[in-house]
CSV table of C-alpha atoms (C1' of nucleotides) in Angstrom, one decimal:
chain,number,residue,atom,x,y,z
A,1,MET,CA,253.7,154.5,83.4
A,2,ALA,CA,256.1,151.2,82.9
A,3,ARG,CA,255.8,148.9,79.6
A,4,THR,CA,254.9,150.7,76.4
A,5,THR,CA,252.8,149.5,73.7
A,6,GLY,CA,254.9,148.0,70.9
A,7,SER,CA,257.9,147.4,72.7
A,8,HIS,CA,260.4,144.9,71.9
A,9,GLY,CA,263.3,143.9,73.3
A,10,GLU,CA,265.7,143.6,69.9
A,11,LYS,CA,264.2,146.3,68.5
A,12,THR,CA,264.8,148.7,71.3
A,13,GLU,CA,268.6,147.1,71.7
A,14,ALA,CA,269.1,148.1,68.4
A,15,ALA,CA,267.9,151.3,68.0
A,16,VAL,CA,270.2,152.1,71.1
A,17,ARG,CA,273.1,150.4,69.5
A,18,GLU,CA,272.7,152.9,66.5
A,19,ALA,CA,271.8,156.0,68.3
A,20,ALA,CA,274.8,155.5,70.4
A,21,VAL,CA,277.2,155.4,67.6
A,22,SER,CA,275.6,158.6,65.9
A,23,LEU,CA,276.2,160.4,69.7
A,24,LEU,CA,279.3,159.1,70.4
A,25,ALA,CA,280.7,159.7,66.9
A,26,ARG,CA,279.3,163.3,66.8
A,27,TYR,CA,280.2,164.5,70.6
A,28,GLY,CA,282.5,162.1,72.2
A,29,TYR,CA,281.8,159.2,75.2
A,30,GLU,CA,282.4,161.7,77.8
A,31,ALA,CA,280.5,164.0,76.5
A,32,MET,CA,277.5,161.7,75.5
A,33,SER,CA,274.8,161.3,78.8
A,34,MET,CA,273.0,158.2,79.1
A,35,ARG,CA,269.9,160.5,79.5
A,36,GLN,CA,271.0,162.2,76.0
A,37,LEU,CA,271.2,158.8,74.5
A,38,ALA,CA,267.9,158.1,76.1
A,39,ALA,CA,266.1,160.6,74.8
A,40,GLU,CA,267.4,160.0,71.0
A,41,VAL,CA,266.0,156.3,71.4
A,42,GLY,CA,262.7,157.7,72.6
A,43,VAL,CA,263.0,156.0,76.0
A,44,GLN,CA,264.1,156.6,79.8
A,45,ALA,CA,267.5,156.1,81.0
A,46,ALA,CA,267.1,153.6,83.0
A,47,ALA,CA,265.6,151.1,80.0
A,48,LEU,CA,269.6,151.4,78.8
A,49,TYR,CA,270.5,149.3,81.4
A,50,ARG,CA,268.5,146.3,80.3
A,51,TYR,CA,270.7,146.3,77.4
A,52,PHE,CA,274.0,147.1,78.6
A,53,PRO,CA,275.3,146.9,82.2
A,54,THR,CA,277.3,150.2,82.1
A,55,LYS,CA,278.1,153.0,79.8
A,56,GLU,CA,281.7,152.0,79.5
A,57,GLU,CA,280.4,148.1,78.3
A,58,LEU,CA,278.0,149.9,75.6
A,59,LEU,CA,281.2,151.6,74.4
A,60,PHE,CA,283.3,148.3,74.3
A,61,THR,CA,280.9,146.7,72.7
A,62,LEU,CA,280.6,148.9,69.8
A,63,MET,CA,284.1,149.1,69.4
A,64,ARG,CA,284.9,145.2,69.5
A,65,GLU,CA,282.2,144.3,66.9
A,66,HIS,CA,283.2,147.3,64.8
A,67,MET,CA,286.9,145.7,65.1
A,68,ASP,CA,285.3,141.9,64.3
A,69,ASP,CA,283.5,143.0,61.3
A,70,LEU,CA,286.9,145.3,60.0
A,71,ILE,CA,288.5,141.9,59.9
A,72,ALA,CA,285.8,139.6,58.8
A,73,ALA,CA,285.5,142.0,55.9
A,74,TRP,CA,288.9,141.7,55.2
A,75,ASN,CA,288.9,137.6,55.6
A,76,ALA,CA,285.9,137.9,53.0
A,77,ALA,CA,288.0,139.8,50.2
A,78,ARG,CA,291.5,138.9,50.9
A,79,PRO,CA,292.7,137.2,47.7
A,80,ASP,CA,295.0,134.4,49.4
A,81,ASP,CA,297.3,133.0,46.4
A,82,ALA,CA,298.0,136.0,44.5
A,83,ASP,CA,300.8,138.1,43.9
A,84,PRO,CA,301.9,141.4,46.5
A,85,ALA,CA,300.4,143.8,44.0
A,86,THR,CA,297.3,142.2,43.7
A,87,ARG,CA,296.8,141.6,47.5
A,88,LEU,CA,297.9,145.3,48.3
A,89,SER,CA,295.1,146.6,46.1
A,90,ALA,CA,292.8,144.5,47.5
A,91,TYR,CA,293.9,145.7,51.1
A,92,VAL,CA,293.4,149.3,49.8
A,93,GLU,CA,290.1,148.7,48.4
A,94,ASN,CA,288.4,146.6,51.2
A,95,HIS,CA,289.6,149.4,53.9
A,96,ILE,CA,288.7,152.3,52.2
A,97,ALA,CA,285.2,150.8,50.9
A,98,PHE,CA,284.5,149.6,54.8
A,99,HIS,CA,285.8,152.8,56.6
A,100,ILE,CA,283.5,155.2,54.2
A,101,GLU,CA,280.6,153.2,54.7
A,102,ARG,CA,281.0,152.8,58.5
A,103,ARG,CA,282.5,156.2,59.2
A,104,HIS,CA,280.5,157.1,62.4
A,105,ALA,CA,281.6,153.8,64.2
A,106,THR,CA,285.5,153.9,62.7
A,107,HIS,CA,285.5,157.7,64.1
A,108,VAL,CA,284.5,156.1,67.8
A,109,SER,CA,286.9,153.2,67.3
A,110,ASN,CA,290.0,155.5,66.4
A,111,MET,CA,288.8,158.3,68.8
A,112,GLU,CA,287.4,156.7,72.2
A,113,LEU,CA,290.2,154.2,72.9
A,114,ARG,CA,291.3,156.3,76.2
A,115,SER,CA,287.9,155.8,77.9
A,116,LEU,CA,288.3,152.1,77.9
A,117,SER,CA,289.7,150.4,80.8
A,118,PRO,CA,293.4,149.0,80.2
A,119,GLU,CA,292.0,145.5,79.9
A,120,ARG,CA,289.6,146.4,77.3
A,121,LEU,CA,292.1,148.4,75.6
A,122,THR,CA,294.3,145.9,75.2
A,123,GLN,CA,291.9,143.6,73.3
A,124,ILE,CA,290.8,146.3,71.0
A,125,LEU,CA,294.3,147.3,70.4
A,126,LYS,CA,295.2,143.5,69.6
A,127,GLN,CA,292.6,143.3,67.0
A,128,ARG,CA,293.9,146.6,65.4
A,129,THR,CA,297.5,145.0,65.6
A,130,ALA,CA,296.2,142.1,64.0
A,131,TYR,CA,294.8,143.7,61.0
A,132,GLU,CA,297.7,146.1,60.5
A,133,LYS,CA,300.0,142.8,60.5
A,134,GLU,CA,298.2,141.9,57.3
A,135,LEU,CA,299.4,144.9,55.7
A,136,ARG,CA,302.6,144.7,56.8
A,137,SER,CA,303.0,140.8,55.9
A,138,ILE,CA,301.9,142.1,51.9
A,139,LEU,CA,304.6,144.7,51.9
A,140,ARG,CA,307.2,142.6,53.2
A,141,ASP,CA,306.1,140.0,50.8
A,142,GLY,CA,306.4,142.5,47.7
A,143,VAL,CA,310.0,143.4,48.6
A,144,GLU,CA,310.9,140.2,49.0
A,145,THR,CA,309.4,139.3,45.3
A,146,GLY,CA,311.1,142.8,44.2
A,147,ALA,CA,307.5,143.8,43.9
A,148,PHE,CA,307.6,147.0,45.8
A,149,ARG,CA,310.5,149.3,46.7
A,150,VAL,CA,310.0,150.3,50.2
A,151,GLU,CA,312.4,151.7,52.9
A,152,ASP,CA,310.9,150.5,56.2
A,153,THR,CA,307.6,147.9,55.6
A,154,GLY,CA,306.5,149.1,59.2
A,155,LEU,CA,306.8,152.8,59.2
A,156,THR,CA,305.1,152.6,55.6
A,157,ALA,CA,302.6,150.4,56.8
A,158,MET,CA,301.4,152.8,59.7
A,159,ALA,CA,301.5,156.0,56.9
A,160,LEU,CA,299.6,154.0,54.5
A,161,ILE,CA,296.9,153.0,57.0
A,162,GLN,CA,296.7,157.1,58.8
A,163,MET,CA,296.5,158.0,55.1
A,164,MET,CA,293.7,156.0,54.0
A,165,THR,CA,292.1,155.9,57.1
A,166,GLY,CA,292.1,159.7,56.8
A,167,VAL,CA,288.8,159.7,54.3
A,168,ILE,CA,286.6,159.6,56.9
A,169,VAL,CA,287.5,163.1,58.1
A,170,TRP,CA,286.9,164.7,55.1
A,171,PHE,CA,284.8,162.4,52.9
A,172,ARG,CA,281.3,163.2,53.2
A,173,PRO,CA,278.9,160.6,50.4
A,174,GLY,CA,277.1,163.0,47.4
A,175,GLU,CA,280.1,165.5,47.5
A,176,ARG,CA,282.3,166.0,44.0
A,177,LEU,CA,283.7,162.8,44.4
A,178,SER,CA,282.1,159.2,44.4
A,179,ILE,CA,283.5,156.3,46.5
A,180,ALA,CA,284.9,154.6,43.4
A,181,GLU,CA,286.9,157.7,42.3
A,182,VAL,CA,287.9,158.2,45.7
A,183,THR,CA,288.9,154.5,45.7
A,184,ALA,CA,290.9,154.5,42.5
A,185,THR,CA,292.6,157.7,43.7
A,186,TYR,CA,293.9,156.2,46.6
A,187,LEU,CA,294.8,153.2,45.0
A,188,SER,CA,297.4,154.7,43.0
A,189,MET,CA,298.6,157.1,45.4
A,190,THR,CA,299.2,153.7,47.4
A,191,MET,CA,300.8,152.3,44.5
A,192,ARG,CA,303.1,155.0,43.6
A,193,LEU,CA,304.0,155.3,47.4
A,194,VAL,CA,305.4,151.5,47.4
A,195,GLY,CA,307.4,152.1,44.1
A,196,ALA,CA,305.0,149.5,42.6
A,197,ASN,CA,304.8,150.9,39.2
A,198,ASP,CA,308.7,150.7,38.7
A,199,VAL,CA,309.0,147.0,38.9
A,200,THR,CA,305.6,145.1,37.6
A,201,THR,CA,305.4,145.1,33.9
A,202,GLY,CA,301.6,143.7,33.1
A,203,GLU,CA,298.6,144.6,35.1
A,204,GLU,CA,300.1,147.1,36.5
A,205,ARG,CA,298.9,149.5,33.9
A,206,HIS,CA,295.0,149.5,35.3
A,207,VAL,CA,296.9,151.6,37.8
A,208,HIS,CA,297.6,154.5,35.1
A,209,GLU,CA,294.4,154.1,33.7
A,210,HIS,CA,292.9,155.9,36.5
A,211,ALA,CA,296.1,158.3,37.1
A,212,GLN,CA,294.8,161.2,34.4
A,213,LEU,CA,291.4,161.0,35.7
A,214,ARG,CA,291.2,164.6,36.9
A,215,ALA,CA,294.6,165.9,36.6
B,1,MET,CA,295.6,180.2,104.0
B,2,ALA,CA,295.6,182.2,101.0
B,3,ARG,CA,298.5,183.6,99.0
B,4,THR,CA,301.3,180.9,99.2
B,5,THR,CA,305.1,181.7,99.4
B,6,GLY,CA,306.7,182.2,96.5
B,7,SER,CA,303.5,182.6,94.4
B,8,HIS,CA,304.2,184.4,91.0
B,9,GLY,CA,301.5,184.6,88.3
B,10,GLU,CA,303.6,184.1,85.0
B,11,LYS,CA,305.2,181.3,86.4
B,12,THR,CA,301.4,179.9,87.7
B,13,GLU,CA,300.3,180.8,84.3
B,14,ALA,CA,303.0,179.1,82.6
B,15,ALA,CA,302.8,176.0,85.0
B,16,VAL,CA,298.6,175.5,83.7
B,17,ARG,CA,299.3,175.7,80.5
B,18,GLU,CA,302.0,173.0,80.3
B,19,ALA,CA,299.6,171.1,82.9
B,20,ALA,CA,296.8,171.4,80.6
B,21,VAL,CA,298.4,170.4,77.4
B,22,SER,CA,299.5,167.3,79.3
B,23,LEU,CA,296.4,166.4,80.8
B,24,LEU,CA,294.2,167.3,77.8
B,25,ALA,CA,296.6,165.0,75.3
B,26,ARG,CA,296.1,161.8,78.0
B,27,TYR,CA,292.3,162.3,79.2
B,28,GLY,CA,290.6,164.7,76.8
B,29,TYR,CA,288.9,167.5,77.2
B,30,GLU,CA,285.7,166.4,78.7
B,31,ALA,CA,287.6,163.8,81.1
B,32,MET,CA,290.1,166.4,82.2
B,33,SER,CA,288.3,168.2,85.3
B,34,MET,CA,289.4,171.6,86.5
B,35,ARG,CA,290.2,170.0,90.0
B,36,GLN,CA,292.4,167.4,88.4
B,37,LEU,CA,294.3,170.1,86.6
B,38,ALA,CA,294.6,172.2,89.6
B,39,ALA,CA,296.1,169.6,91.6
B,40,GLU,CA,298.9,168.6,88.6
B,41,VAL,CA,299.4,172.3,89.4
B,42,GLY,CA,299.7,172.3,93.2
B,43,VAL,CA,297.2,174.9,93.4
B,44,GLN,CA,293.4,175.0,93.8
B,45,ALA,CA,290.7,174.8,91.4
B,46,ALA,CA,289.8,178.4,91.9
B,47,ALA,CA,293.1,179.7,91.3
B,48,LEU,CA,292.7,178.8,87.6
B,49,TYR,CA,290.0,181.2,87.0
B,50,ARG,CA,292.4,184.3,87.7
B,51,TYR,CA,294.3,183.3,84.5
B,52,PHE,CA,291.3,181.6,82.2
B,53,PRO,CA,287.7,182.7,82.4
B,54,THR,CA,286.3,179.4,81.4
B,55,LYS,CA,287.7,175.9,80.7
B,56,GLU,CA,286.5,176.2,77.0
B,57,GLU,CA,288.5,179.7,76.7
B,58,LEU,CA,291.4,177.7,78.1
B,59,LEU,CA,291.0,174.8,75.4
B,60,PHE,CA,290.3,177.4,72.8
B,61,THR,CA,293.6,179.8,73.7
B,62,LEU,CA,296.0,176.8,73.5
B,63,MET,CA,294.3,175.5,70.4
B,64,ARG,CA,294.9,179.0,68.4
B,65,GLU,CA,298.2,179.6,70.0
B,66,HIS,CA,299.5,176.0,68.7
B,67,MET,CA,297.8,176.8,65.1
B,68,ASP,CA,299.6,180.4,65.3
B,69,ASP,CA,302.8,178.7,66.0
B,70,LEU,CA,302.5,176.0,63.4
B,71,ILE,CA,301.8,179.2,60.6
B,72,ALA,CA,304.8,180.8,62.1
B,73,ALA,CA,307.3,178.2,61.6
B,74,TRP,CA,306.1,177.4,58.3
B,75,ASN,CA,306.5,181.4,57.2
B,76,ALA,CA,310.0,181.1,58.6
B,77,ALA,CA,311.0,177.7,56.9
B,78,ARG,CA,309.2,178.4,53.6
B,79,PRO,CA,311.3,179.0,50.8
B,80,ASP,CA,309.9,182.0,48.5
B,81,ASP,CA,311.1,181.5,45.2
B,82,ALA,CA,312.2,178.0,44.7
B,83,ASP,CA,311.0,175.0,42.3
B,84,PRO,CA,307.9,172.8,43.7
B,85,ALA,CA,310.4,170.2,45.2
B,86,THR,CA,312.4,172.1,46.9
B,87,ARG,CA,309.3,173.9,48.3
B,88,LEU,CA,307.5,170.4,49.0
B,89,SER,CA,310.6,168.8,50.8
B,90,ALA,CA,310.5,172.0,52.9
B,91,TYR,CA,306.6,171.7,54.1
B,92,VAL,CA,307.1,168.0,54.9
B,93,GLU,CA,310.0,168.5,57.0
B,94,ASN,CA,308.8,171.2,58.9
B,95,HIS,CA,305.4,169.5,59.2
B,96,ILE,CA,307.3,166.6,60.7
B,97,ALA,CA,309.3,168.3,63.1
B,98,PHE,CA,306.9,170.5,64.1
B,99,HIS,CA,304.6,167.7,64.9
B,100,ILE,CA,306.8,165.3,66.9
B,101,GLU,CA,308.4,168.2,69.0
B,102,ARG,CA,305.2,169.2,69.9
B,103,ARG,CA,302.8,165.7,69.8
B,104,HIS,CA,300.6,166.8,73.0
B,105,ALA,CA,299.6,169.9,71.4
B,106,THR,CA,299.1,169.1,68.0
B,107,HIS,CA,296.8,166.2,69.8
B,108,VAL,CA,294.7,168.6,71.3
B,109,SER,CA,294.1,170.6,68.6
B,110,ASN,CA,293.3,167.4,66.2
B,111,MET,CA,291.0,166.0,68.9
B,112,GLU,CA,289.2,168.6,70.9
B,113,LEU,CA,287.6,170.6,67.9
B,114,ARG,CA,284.1,169.3,69.0
B,115,SER,CA,284.5,170.8,72.3
B,116,LEU,CA,284.7,174.0,71.2
B,117,SER,CA,281.7,176.6,70.5
B,118,PRO,CA,280.9,177.6,66.7
B,119,GLU,CA,282.8,180.8,66.6
B,120,ARG,CA,285.8,179.4,68.0
B,121,LEU,CA,285.6,176.2,65.7
B,122,THR,CA,285.4,178.6,62.9
B,123,GLN,CA,288.0,180.2,63.8
B,124,ILE,CA,290.4,177.0,64.4
B,125,LEU,CA,289.6,175.6,61.2
B,126,LYS,CA,290.1,179.0,59.4
B,127,GLN,CA,293.6,178.6,60.4
B,128,ARG,CA,294.0,174.9,59.7
B,129,THR,CA,292.4,175.6,56.4
B,130,ALA,CA,294.8,178.7,55.7
B,131,TYR,CA,297.7,176.2,56.4
B,132,GLU,CA,296.8,173.3,54.3
B,133,LYS,CA,296.2,175.9,51.4
B,134,GLU,CA,300.2,176.2,51.4
B,135,LEU,CA,300.6,172.6,50.3
B,136,ARG,CA,297.7,172.6,48.0
B,137,SER,CA,299.4,175.8,46.2
B,138,ILE,CA,302.5,173.8,46.1
B,139,LEU,CA,301.2,170.6,44.8
B,140,ARG,CA,299.2,172.8,41.7
B,141,ASP,CA,302.6,174.9,41.0
B,142,GLY,CA,304.4,171.1,40.7
B,143,VAL,CA,301.4,169.9,38.3
B,144,GLU,CA,301.7,172.7,36.0
B,145,THR,CA,305.3,172.7,35.7
B,146,GLY,CA,305.7,169.0,35.2
B,147,ALA,CA,307.7,168.6,38.5
B,148,PHE,CA,304.7,166.4,39.9
B,149,ARG,CA,302.2,163.5,38.7
B,150,VAL,CA,298.9,164.4,40.6
B,151,GLU,CA,295.4,163.1,39.9
B,152,ASP,CA,293.6,165.5,42.2
B,153,THR,CA,295.7,167.8,44.0
B,154,GLY,CA,292.9,168.9,47.2
B,155,LEU,CA,292.6,165.0,47.7
B,156,THR,CA,296.5,164.6,47.8
B,157,ALA,CA,296.7,167.4,50.0
B,158,MET,CA,294.7,165.8,52.5
B,159,ALA,CA,296.0,162.2,52.2
B,160,LEU,CA,299.7,163.5,52.6
B,161,ILE,CA,298.6,165.7,55.6
B,162,GLN,CA,296.7,162.8,57.0
B,163,MET,CA,299.9,160.5,56.4
B,164,MET,CA,302.4,162.9,58.1
B,165,THR,CA,300.7,164.0,61.2
B,166,GLY,CA,299.8,160.0,61.8
B,167,VAL,CA,303.3,160.3,63.0
B,168,ILE,CA,302.6,161.4,66.4
B,169,VAL,CA,300.2,158.6,66.9
B,170,TRP,CA,302.8,155.8,67.0
B,171,PHE,CA,306.2,157.8,67.2
B,172,ARG,CA,308.0,158.0,70.3
B,173,PRO,CA,311.3,159.8,70.9
B,174,GLY,CA,314.0,157.6,71.7
B,175,GLU,CA,313.0,154.5,70.4
B,176,ARG,CA,314.0,152.7,66.8
B,177,LEU,CA,313.7,155.6,64.8
B,178,SER,CA,315.2,158.9,65.4
B,179,ILE,CA,313.5,162.2,64.2
B,180,ALA,CA,315.8,162.4,61.1
B,181,GLU,CA,315.1,159.4,60.0
B,182,VAL,CA,311.6,159.1,60.0
B,183,THR,CA,311.7,162.5,58.3
B,184,ALA,CA,313.7,161.2,55.7
B,185,THR,CA,311.5,158.3,55.0
B,186,TYR,CA,308.3,160.2,55.0
B,187,LEU,CA,310.1,162.5,52.5
B,188,SER,CA,310.8,159.9,49.8
B,189,MET,CA,307.2,158.0,50.6
B,190,THR,CA,306.0,161.9,49.9
B,191,MET,CA,307.9,162.3,46.8
B,192,ARG,CA,306.9,159.2,45.1
B,193,LEU,CA,303.6,159.6,46.1
B,194,VAL,CA,303.6,162.7,44.2
B,195,GLY,CA,305.3,161.1,41.1
B,196,ALA,CA,308.3,163.4,41.4
B,197,ASN,CA,311.0,161.2,40.8
B,198,ASP,CA,309.8,160.8,36.8
B,199,VAL,CA,310.2,164.2,36.4
B,200,THR,CA,313.1,166.1,37.5
B,201,THR,CA,316.3,165.0,36.8
B,202,GLY,CA,318.7,166.9,38.9
B,203,GLU,CA,318.6,167.5,42.4
B,204,GLU,CA,315.9,164.8,43.2
B,205,ARG,CA,318.9,162.4,43.5
B,206,HIS,CA,319.2,163.2,47.2
B,207,VAL,CA,315.5,161.7,47.4
B,208,HIS,CA,317.4,158.7,46.5
B,209,GLU,CA,320.1,158.8,48.6
B,210,HIS,CA,318.0,157.9,51.5
B,211,ALA,CA,315.9,155.7,49.7
B,212,GLN,CA,317.4,152.3,50.6
B,213,LEU,CA,318.4,153.2,54.2
B,214,ARG,CA,316.6,150.3,56.1
B,215,ALA,CA,315.3,148.2,53.2
C,1,DG,C1',306.8,200.2,107.9
C,2,DA,C1',302.2,201.3,106.2
C,3,DA,C1',299.4,201.1,102.5
C,4,DT,C1',298.4,198.5,98.4
C,5,DT,C1',298.1,195.4,95.2
C,6,DA,C1',298.3,190.4,93.5
C,7,DA,C1',297.8,185.4,94.2
C,8,DT,C1',295.2,181.9,96.4
C,9,DT,C1',292.5,179.1,99.5
C,10,DG,C1',288.3,177.2,101.3
C,11,DA,C1',283.8,176.5,101.1
C,12,DA,C1',279.7,176.7,99.0
C,13,DC,C1',276.3,176.8,94.5
C,14,DG,C1',273.0,175.0,91.8
C,15,DT,C1',273.3,171.1,87.7
C,16,DT,C1',274.5,166.8,85.6
C,17,DT,C1',276.2,162.3,86.0
C,18,DG,C1',275.7,157.0,86.0
C,19,DT,C1',273.5,153.9,88.2
C,20,DT,C1',269.9,151.5,91.5
C,21,DT,C1',265.6,150.3,93.0
C,22,DT,C1',261.0,149.6,93.1
C,23,DA,C1',256.4,149.9,91.2
C,24,DT,C1',253.6,149.4,86.8
C,25,DT,C1',252.1,148.0,82.3
C,26,DA,C1',252.3,144.9,77.7
C,27,DA,C1',252.7,141.0,75.4
C,28,DT,C1',253.2,136.0,75.5
C,29,DC,C1',252.3,131.8,77.1
C,30,DG,C1',249.4,127.8,78.8
D,1,DC,C1',241.5,134.1,79.8
D,2,DG,C1',244.4,134.1,84.1
D,3,DA,C1',249.2,133.6,85.0
D,4,DT,C1',253.9,134.5,84.1
D,5,DT,C1',257.4,137.1,82.0
D,6,DA,C1',259.2,140.9,79.4
D,7,DA,C1',259.9,145.9,79.0
D,8,DT,C1',259.8,150.4,80.6
D,9,DA,C1',259.0,154.4,83.9
D,10,DA,C1',259.6,157.2,87.7
D,11,DA,C1',262.2,158.7,91.1
D,12,DA,C1',266.0,158.6,94.2
D,13,DC,C1',271.1,158.0,95.2
D,14,DA,C1',275.7,160.1,95.9
D,15,DA,C1',279.6,161.3,93.5
D,16,DA,C1',281.4,164.8,90.6
D,17,DC,C1',281.1,168.9,88.1
D,18,DG,C1',282.3,174.2,86.4
D,19,DT,C1',282.2,178.0,88.4
D,20,DT,C1',281.5,181.8,92.3
D,21,DC,C1',282.8,184.5,96.3
D,22,DA,C1',284.4,185.9,100.4
D,23,DA,C1',288.3,186.0,103.6
D,24,DT,C1',293.2,185.9,104.2
D,25,DT,C1',298.0,186.3,103.0
D,26,DA,C1',302.6,187.3,100.5
D,27,DA,C1',304.4,190.6,97.2
D,28,DT,C1',305.1,195.3,96.4
D,29,DT,C1',304.9,200.3,96.5
D,30,DC,C1',305.3,204.4,98.5
DNA sequence: GAATTAATTGAACGTTTGTTTTATTAATCG
DNA sequence: CGATTAATAAAACAAACGTTCAATTAATTC
């Protein structure tokens, strides 16, 4: 047999991407074989090489596009000329919403860095650093204006990102908490962590609205 | 050739464990081959099977002992009849010190869970849950006595653990910050996060001592 | 110092791996 | 409808994998 009835390049490539994200998240890069991926798509292994020249290029493509999307999502959501607290809220909300919605791809992008060649690793890390820099900048501005009380902006940014990204480890859609509840709780934890409620006097009230939701 | 001069079982086994933790942390379970591990130890691959029956059993042994050690360290450090803030401080300090000191082993225990068989995975997760339960219990007590202001103890415990364990991702000994500085900063972030400084009136002062170390 | 035990080598086994090549069939275009 | 192009299958490749086995040598014991 050769070309199958109803076969279409774009559809197959989309199916490969989807199956790859799923299998990579579940088994990891080294444990996922090209034959396993092909079987999931319903195709022979050789067919994969029409869309991606190597296994590593497939991984890299998925990771790069995921980082592109993350940065694009933040650029669309960022409130440009707002006070630090508002900008921090937007960052937290975007980060958590994006990471919950795309848990599998995030898992891959965070866990499989060591499977990339040095040059490709550098590129992904560059994108990640650019994204994290946005948070550091917000924190720095907040410290300057007195909106936040933070000891070390670099360290705090790392702590916040680790904390927020951690949702993908335990969060399962449809269990106990909704995305909105999780986001609200993380938002208030973040604001307390950066010492925001001691300083702001007006709109930071909305943080406390959620504060006793489930005490 | 066969038995080499100066060979001794205990020494070899210790060398295997040490090299395995290092290689597993750097390359991951699937990417590390038994031949690569043997080469690192300076031995042939077949010699490894005198100490560990399979590759997976080697991984499991390292992970189980690491969890044992973590729980033992906490049992040695835990202040039993103290107020929640003191207990939380002890938990944070122990967690960060232990995880920085044993970054590689922690990395393995966190990243390679999916390479374990279901039964072995269950055992490691049981140990992990037992350890995390300690933190949830501290948070619950703190909420009850009014020492902490926390919306969801389970969610807060997960957030704190993700945040604290995250140090192993970026911390490198001998760079910029000392272990003591990192611990102090994480301690004050934790205390703010659980809303501790609004309630306690006496010994929570020592939190603020560190607070403006590097603002 | 001979007998026994502990530790290791070297070769081999059957699988599985990522990838390439060639042939074949379906879809598309003129 | 015939020619061309796109999409796939099937088979094969060498390399690497975890693991086993028999042979061999060092350390230990009596």
